[in-house]
mmCIF file of C-alpha atoms in Angstrom:
data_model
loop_
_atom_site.group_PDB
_atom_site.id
_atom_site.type_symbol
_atom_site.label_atom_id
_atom_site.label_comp_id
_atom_site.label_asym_id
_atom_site.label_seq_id
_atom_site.Cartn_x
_atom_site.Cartn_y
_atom_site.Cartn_z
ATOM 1 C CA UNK A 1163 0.121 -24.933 4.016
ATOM 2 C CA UNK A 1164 -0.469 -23.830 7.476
ATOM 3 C CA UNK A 1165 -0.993 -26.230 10.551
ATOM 4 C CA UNK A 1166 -4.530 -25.282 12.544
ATOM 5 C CA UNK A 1167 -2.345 -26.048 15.603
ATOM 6 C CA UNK A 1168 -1.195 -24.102 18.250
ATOM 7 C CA UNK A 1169 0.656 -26.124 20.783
ATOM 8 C CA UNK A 1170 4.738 -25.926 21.226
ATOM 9 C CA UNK A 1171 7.033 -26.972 20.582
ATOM 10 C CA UNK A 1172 7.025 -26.134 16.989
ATOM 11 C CA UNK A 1173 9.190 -27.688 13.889
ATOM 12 C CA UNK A 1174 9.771 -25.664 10.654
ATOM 13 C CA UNK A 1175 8.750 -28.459 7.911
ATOM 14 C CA UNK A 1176 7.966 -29.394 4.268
ATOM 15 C CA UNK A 1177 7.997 -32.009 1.713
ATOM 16 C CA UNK A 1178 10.124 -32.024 -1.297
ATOM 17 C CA UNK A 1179 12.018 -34.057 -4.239
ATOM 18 C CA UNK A 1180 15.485 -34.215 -3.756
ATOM 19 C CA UNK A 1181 18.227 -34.141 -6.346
ATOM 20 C CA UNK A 1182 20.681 -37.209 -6.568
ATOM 21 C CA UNK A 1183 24.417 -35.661 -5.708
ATOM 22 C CA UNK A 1184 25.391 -35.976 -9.147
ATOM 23 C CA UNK A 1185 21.994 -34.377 -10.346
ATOM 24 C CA UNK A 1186 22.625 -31.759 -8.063
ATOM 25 C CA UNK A 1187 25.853 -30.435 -9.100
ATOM 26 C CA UNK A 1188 24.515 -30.290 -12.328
ATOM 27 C CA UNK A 1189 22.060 -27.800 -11.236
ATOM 28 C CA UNK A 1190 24.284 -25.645 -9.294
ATOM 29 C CA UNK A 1191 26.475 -25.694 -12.189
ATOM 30 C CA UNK A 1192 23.200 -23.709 -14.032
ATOM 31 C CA UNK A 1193 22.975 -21.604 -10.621
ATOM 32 C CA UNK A 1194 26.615 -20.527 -10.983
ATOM 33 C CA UNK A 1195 26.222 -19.471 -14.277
ATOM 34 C CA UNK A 1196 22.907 -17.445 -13.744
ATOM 35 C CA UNK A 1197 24.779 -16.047 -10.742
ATOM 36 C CA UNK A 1198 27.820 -14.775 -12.698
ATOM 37 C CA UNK A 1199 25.474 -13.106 -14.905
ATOM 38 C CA UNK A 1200 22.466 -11.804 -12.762
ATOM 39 C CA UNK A 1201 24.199 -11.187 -9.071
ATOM 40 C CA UNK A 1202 22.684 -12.427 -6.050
ATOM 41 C CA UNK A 1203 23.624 -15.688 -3.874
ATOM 42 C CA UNK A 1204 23.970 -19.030 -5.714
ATOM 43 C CA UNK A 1205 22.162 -22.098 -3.924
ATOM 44 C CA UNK A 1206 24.540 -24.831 -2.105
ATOM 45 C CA UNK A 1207 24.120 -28.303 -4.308
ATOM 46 C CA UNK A 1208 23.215 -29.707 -0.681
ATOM 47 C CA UNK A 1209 20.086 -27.365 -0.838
ATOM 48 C CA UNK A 1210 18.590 -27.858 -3.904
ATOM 49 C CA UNK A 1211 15.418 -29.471 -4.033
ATOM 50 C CA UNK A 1212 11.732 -28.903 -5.418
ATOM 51 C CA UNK A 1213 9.140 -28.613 -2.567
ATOM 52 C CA UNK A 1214 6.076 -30.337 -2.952
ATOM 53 C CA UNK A 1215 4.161 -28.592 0.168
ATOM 54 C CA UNK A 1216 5.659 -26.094 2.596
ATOM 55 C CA UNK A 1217 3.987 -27.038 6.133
ATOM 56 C CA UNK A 1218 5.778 -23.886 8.053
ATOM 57 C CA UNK A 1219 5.759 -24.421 12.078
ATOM 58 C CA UNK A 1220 3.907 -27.355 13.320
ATOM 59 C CA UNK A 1221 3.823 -28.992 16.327
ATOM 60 C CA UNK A 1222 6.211 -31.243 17.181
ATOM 61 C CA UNK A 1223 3.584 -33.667 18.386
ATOM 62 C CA UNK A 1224 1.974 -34.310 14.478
ATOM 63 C CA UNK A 1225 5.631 -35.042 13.438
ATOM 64 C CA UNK A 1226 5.227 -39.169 13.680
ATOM 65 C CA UNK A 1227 1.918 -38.560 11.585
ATOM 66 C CA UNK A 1228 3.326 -36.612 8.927
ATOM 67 C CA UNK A 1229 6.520 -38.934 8.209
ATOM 68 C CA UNK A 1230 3.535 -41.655 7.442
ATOM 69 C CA UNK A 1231 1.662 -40.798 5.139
ATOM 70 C CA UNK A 1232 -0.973 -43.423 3.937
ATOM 71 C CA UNK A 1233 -0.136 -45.112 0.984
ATOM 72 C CA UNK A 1234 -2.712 -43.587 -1.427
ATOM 73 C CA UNK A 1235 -0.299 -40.360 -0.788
ATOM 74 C CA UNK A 1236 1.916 -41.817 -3.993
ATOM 75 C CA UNK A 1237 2.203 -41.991 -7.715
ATOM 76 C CA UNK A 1238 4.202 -43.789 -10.210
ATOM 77 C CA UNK A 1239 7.872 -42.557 -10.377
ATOM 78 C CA UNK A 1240 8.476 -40.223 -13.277
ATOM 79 C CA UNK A 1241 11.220 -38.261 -14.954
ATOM 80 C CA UNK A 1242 11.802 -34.330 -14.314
ATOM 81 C CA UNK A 1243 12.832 -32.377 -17.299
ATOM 82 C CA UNK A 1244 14.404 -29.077 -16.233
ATOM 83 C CA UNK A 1245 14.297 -27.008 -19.186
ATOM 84 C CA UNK A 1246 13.324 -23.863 -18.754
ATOM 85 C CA UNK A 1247 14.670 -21.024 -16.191
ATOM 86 C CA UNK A 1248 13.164 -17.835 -15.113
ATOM 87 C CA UNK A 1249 13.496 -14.967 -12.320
ATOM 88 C CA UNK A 1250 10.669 -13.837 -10.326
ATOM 89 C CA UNK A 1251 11.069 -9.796 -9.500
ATOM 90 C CA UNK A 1252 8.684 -9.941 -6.870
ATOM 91 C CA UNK A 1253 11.357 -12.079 -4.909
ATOM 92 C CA UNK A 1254 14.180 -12.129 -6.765
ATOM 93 C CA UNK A 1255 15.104 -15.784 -7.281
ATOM 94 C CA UNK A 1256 15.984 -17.501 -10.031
ATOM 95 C CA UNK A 1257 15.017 -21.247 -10.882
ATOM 96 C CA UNK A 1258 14.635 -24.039 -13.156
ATOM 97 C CA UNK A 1259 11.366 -25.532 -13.973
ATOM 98 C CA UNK A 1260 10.101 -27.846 -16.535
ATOM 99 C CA UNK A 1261 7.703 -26.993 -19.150
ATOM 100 C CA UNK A 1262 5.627 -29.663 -19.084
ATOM 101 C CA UNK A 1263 4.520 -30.934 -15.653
ATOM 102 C CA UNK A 1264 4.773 -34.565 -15.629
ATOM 103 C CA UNK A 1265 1.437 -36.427 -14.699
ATOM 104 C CA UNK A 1266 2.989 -38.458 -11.884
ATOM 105 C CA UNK A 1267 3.939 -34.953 -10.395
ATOM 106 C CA UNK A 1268 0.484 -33.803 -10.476
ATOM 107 C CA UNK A 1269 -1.084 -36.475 -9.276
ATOM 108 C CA UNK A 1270 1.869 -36.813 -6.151
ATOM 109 C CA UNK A 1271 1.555 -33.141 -5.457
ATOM 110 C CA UNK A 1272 -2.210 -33.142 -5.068
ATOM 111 C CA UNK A 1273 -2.793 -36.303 -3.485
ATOM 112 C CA UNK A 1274 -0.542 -34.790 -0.622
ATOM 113 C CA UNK A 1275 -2.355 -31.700 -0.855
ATOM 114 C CA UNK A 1276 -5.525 -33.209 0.283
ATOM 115 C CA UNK A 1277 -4.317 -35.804 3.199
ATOM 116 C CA UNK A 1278 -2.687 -32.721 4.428
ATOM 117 C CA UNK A 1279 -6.401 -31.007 4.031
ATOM 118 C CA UNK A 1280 -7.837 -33.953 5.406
ATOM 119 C CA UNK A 1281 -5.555 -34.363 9.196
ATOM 120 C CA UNK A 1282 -5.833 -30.200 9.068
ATOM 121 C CA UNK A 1283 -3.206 -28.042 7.416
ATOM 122 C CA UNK A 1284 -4.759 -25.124 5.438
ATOM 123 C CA UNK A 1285 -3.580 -25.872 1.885
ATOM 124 C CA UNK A 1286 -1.624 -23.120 -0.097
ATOM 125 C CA UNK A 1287 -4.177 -21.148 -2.191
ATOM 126 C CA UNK A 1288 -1.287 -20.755 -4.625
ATOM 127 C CA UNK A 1289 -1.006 -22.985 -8.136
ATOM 128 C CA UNK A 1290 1.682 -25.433 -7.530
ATOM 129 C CA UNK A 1291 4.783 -23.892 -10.102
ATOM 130 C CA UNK A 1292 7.357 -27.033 -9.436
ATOM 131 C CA UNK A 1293 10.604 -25.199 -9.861
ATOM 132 C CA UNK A 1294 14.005 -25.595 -8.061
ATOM 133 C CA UNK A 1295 15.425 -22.103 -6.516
ATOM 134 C CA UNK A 1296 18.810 -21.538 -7.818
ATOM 135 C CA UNK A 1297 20.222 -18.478 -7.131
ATOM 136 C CA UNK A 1298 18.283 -16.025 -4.348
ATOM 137 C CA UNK A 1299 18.811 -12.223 -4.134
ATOM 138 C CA UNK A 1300 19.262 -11.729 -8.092
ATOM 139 C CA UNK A 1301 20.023 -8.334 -8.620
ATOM 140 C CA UNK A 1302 19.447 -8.363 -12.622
ATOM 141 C CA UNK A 1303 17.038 -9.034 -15.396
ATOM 142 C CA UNK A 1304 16.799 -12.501 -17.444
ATOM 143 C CA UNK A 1305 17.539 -11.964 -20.808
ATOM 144 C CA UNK A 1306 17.835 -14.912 -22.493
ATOM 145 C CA UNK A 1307 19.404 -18.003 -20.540
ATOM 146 C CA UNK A 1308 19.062 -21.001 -22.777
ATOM 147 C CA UNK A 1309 20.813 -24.133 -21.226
ATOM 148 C CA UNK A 1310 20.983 -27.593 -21.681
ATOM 149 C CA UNK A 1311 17.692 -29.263 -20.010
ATOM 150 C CA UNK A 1312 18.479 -31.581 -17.409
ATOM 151 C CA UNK A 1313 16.685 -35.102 -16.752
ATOM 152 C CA UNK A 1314 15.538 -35.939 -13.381
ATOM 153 C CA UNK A 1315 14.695 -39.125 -12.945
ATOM 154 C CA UNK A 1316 12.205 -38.888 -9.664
ATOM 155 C CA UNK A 1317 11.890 -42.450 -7.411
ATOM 156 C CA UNK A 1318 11.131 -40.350 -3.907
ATOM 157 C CA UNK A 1319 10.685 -37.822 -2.373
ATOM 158 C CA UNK A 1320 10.980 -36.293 1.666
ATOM 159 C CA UNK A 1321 9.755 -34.363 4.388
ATOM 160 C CA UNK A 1322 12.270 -32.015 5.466
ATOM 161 C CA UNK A 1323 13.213 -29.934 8.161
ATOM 162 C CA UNK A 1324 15.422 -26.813 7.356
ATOM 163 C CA UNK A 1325 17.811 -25.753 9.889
ATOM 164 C CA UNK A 1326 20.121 -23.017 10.429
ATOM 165 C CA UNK A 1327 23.781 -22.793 10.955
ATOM 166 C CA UNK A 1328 26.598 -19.750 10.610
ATOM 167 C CA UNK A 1329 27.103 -21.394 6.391
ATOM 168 C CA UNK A 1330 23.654 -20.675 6.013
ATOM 169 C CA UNK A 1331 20.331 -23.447 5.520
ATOM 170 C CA UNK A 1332 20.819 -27.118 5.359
ATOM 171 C CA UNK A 1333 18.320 -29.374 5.489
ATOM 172 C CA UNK A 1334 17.708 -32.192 7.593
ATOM 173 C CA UNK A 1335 15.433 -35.695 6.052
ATOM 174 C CA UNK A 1336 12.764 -36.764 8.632
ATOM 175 C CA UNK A 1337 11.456 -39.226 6.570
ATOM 176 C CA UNK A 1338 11.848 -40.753 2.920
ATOM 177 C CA UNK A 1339 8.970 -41.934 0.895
ATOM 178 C CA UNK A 1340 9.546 -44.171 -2.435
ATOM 179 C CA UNK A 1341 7.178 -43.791 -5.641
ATOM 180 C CA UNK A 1342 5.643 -46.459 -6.965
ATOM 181 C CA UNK A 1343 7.456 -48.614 -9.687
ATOM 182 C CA UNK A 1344 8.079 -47.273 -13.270
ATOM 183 C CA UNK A 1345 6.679 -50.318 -15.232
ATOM 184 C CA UNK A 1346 8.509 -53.160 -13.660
ATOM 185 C CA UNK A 1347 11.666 -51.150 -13.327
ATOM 186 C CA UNK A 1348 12.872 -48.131 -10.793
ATOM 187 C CA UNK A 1349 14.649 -44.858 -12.249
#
């Protein structure tokens, strides 16, 4: 998504689901593994994540409005199976993604979509691919990776603002947003 903005300052932003530490290691231990055997530069657990919407620069003024978004921007909380990984050539970066998109993801992800639409970011003419990035820079082919799926049980998600430092990314929460109730019971 782009902002139809123009004013500065600006803040590099998105929204994403975020891993649970323990879920997280779990993932980078997959990373690792595709690392050892493809090359490239293995994602920090601290990193890993699965965006939702990437805003890019936006004014720092529309920052308050986009860490409140209304509550028909939600969905019933769902689990993530990670099950199947991949590399793109195009970019090199390899990633876990479930087969099966979960309905609650769909309906989360577009919902967003169009409030962003509707207060003025240009959406992302792309199809949404959830996927986490686990490894960037992959120097190799996939053969065949097979793994043991991992369950993500989803309950929120964030909008985030990357930053920069001389380890590499980390990623600052601006704001935390909680799914609606799974049946009388949370993940």
């Amino acid at each position: 998504m782009a902002d139809s903005g123009s004013a500065a300052p600006r803040a590099r932003l998105f929204y994403a689901l975020w891993p649970d530490a323990p879920l997280a290691q779990r993932i980078a231990g997959h990373g690792a593994r595709l690392q050892a055997a493809l090359g490239g530069r293995a994602a920090r657990p601290g990193t890993l994540h699965l965006t939702l919407a990437f805003l890019g620069e936006v004014d720092a003024s529309r920052i308050a409005r986009l860490a409140a978004p209304p509550a028909t921007v939600s969905a019933p909380c769902f689990e993530l199976r990670l099950d199947r990984c991949g590399v793109w050539p195009h970019n090199g970066i390899a990633w876990l993604a479930p087969a099966l998109m979960p309905p609650a993801l769909a309906q989360l992800q577009q919902r967003l979509s169009q409030w962003l639409e509707s207060i003025g970011f240009i959406p992302d003419p792309r199809v949404f691919r959830p996927h986490v990035s686990v490894v960037r820079r992959v120097r190799a082919p996939l053969a065949e990776a097979p793994f043991e799926p991992l369950a993500w049980p989803v309950a929120q998600w964030r909008l985030v603002r990357p930053r920069w430092s001389a380890e590499g990314a980390f990623y600052e929460p601006m704001a935390c947003f909680a799914l609606q109730a799974c049946g009388g019971r949370d993940p």
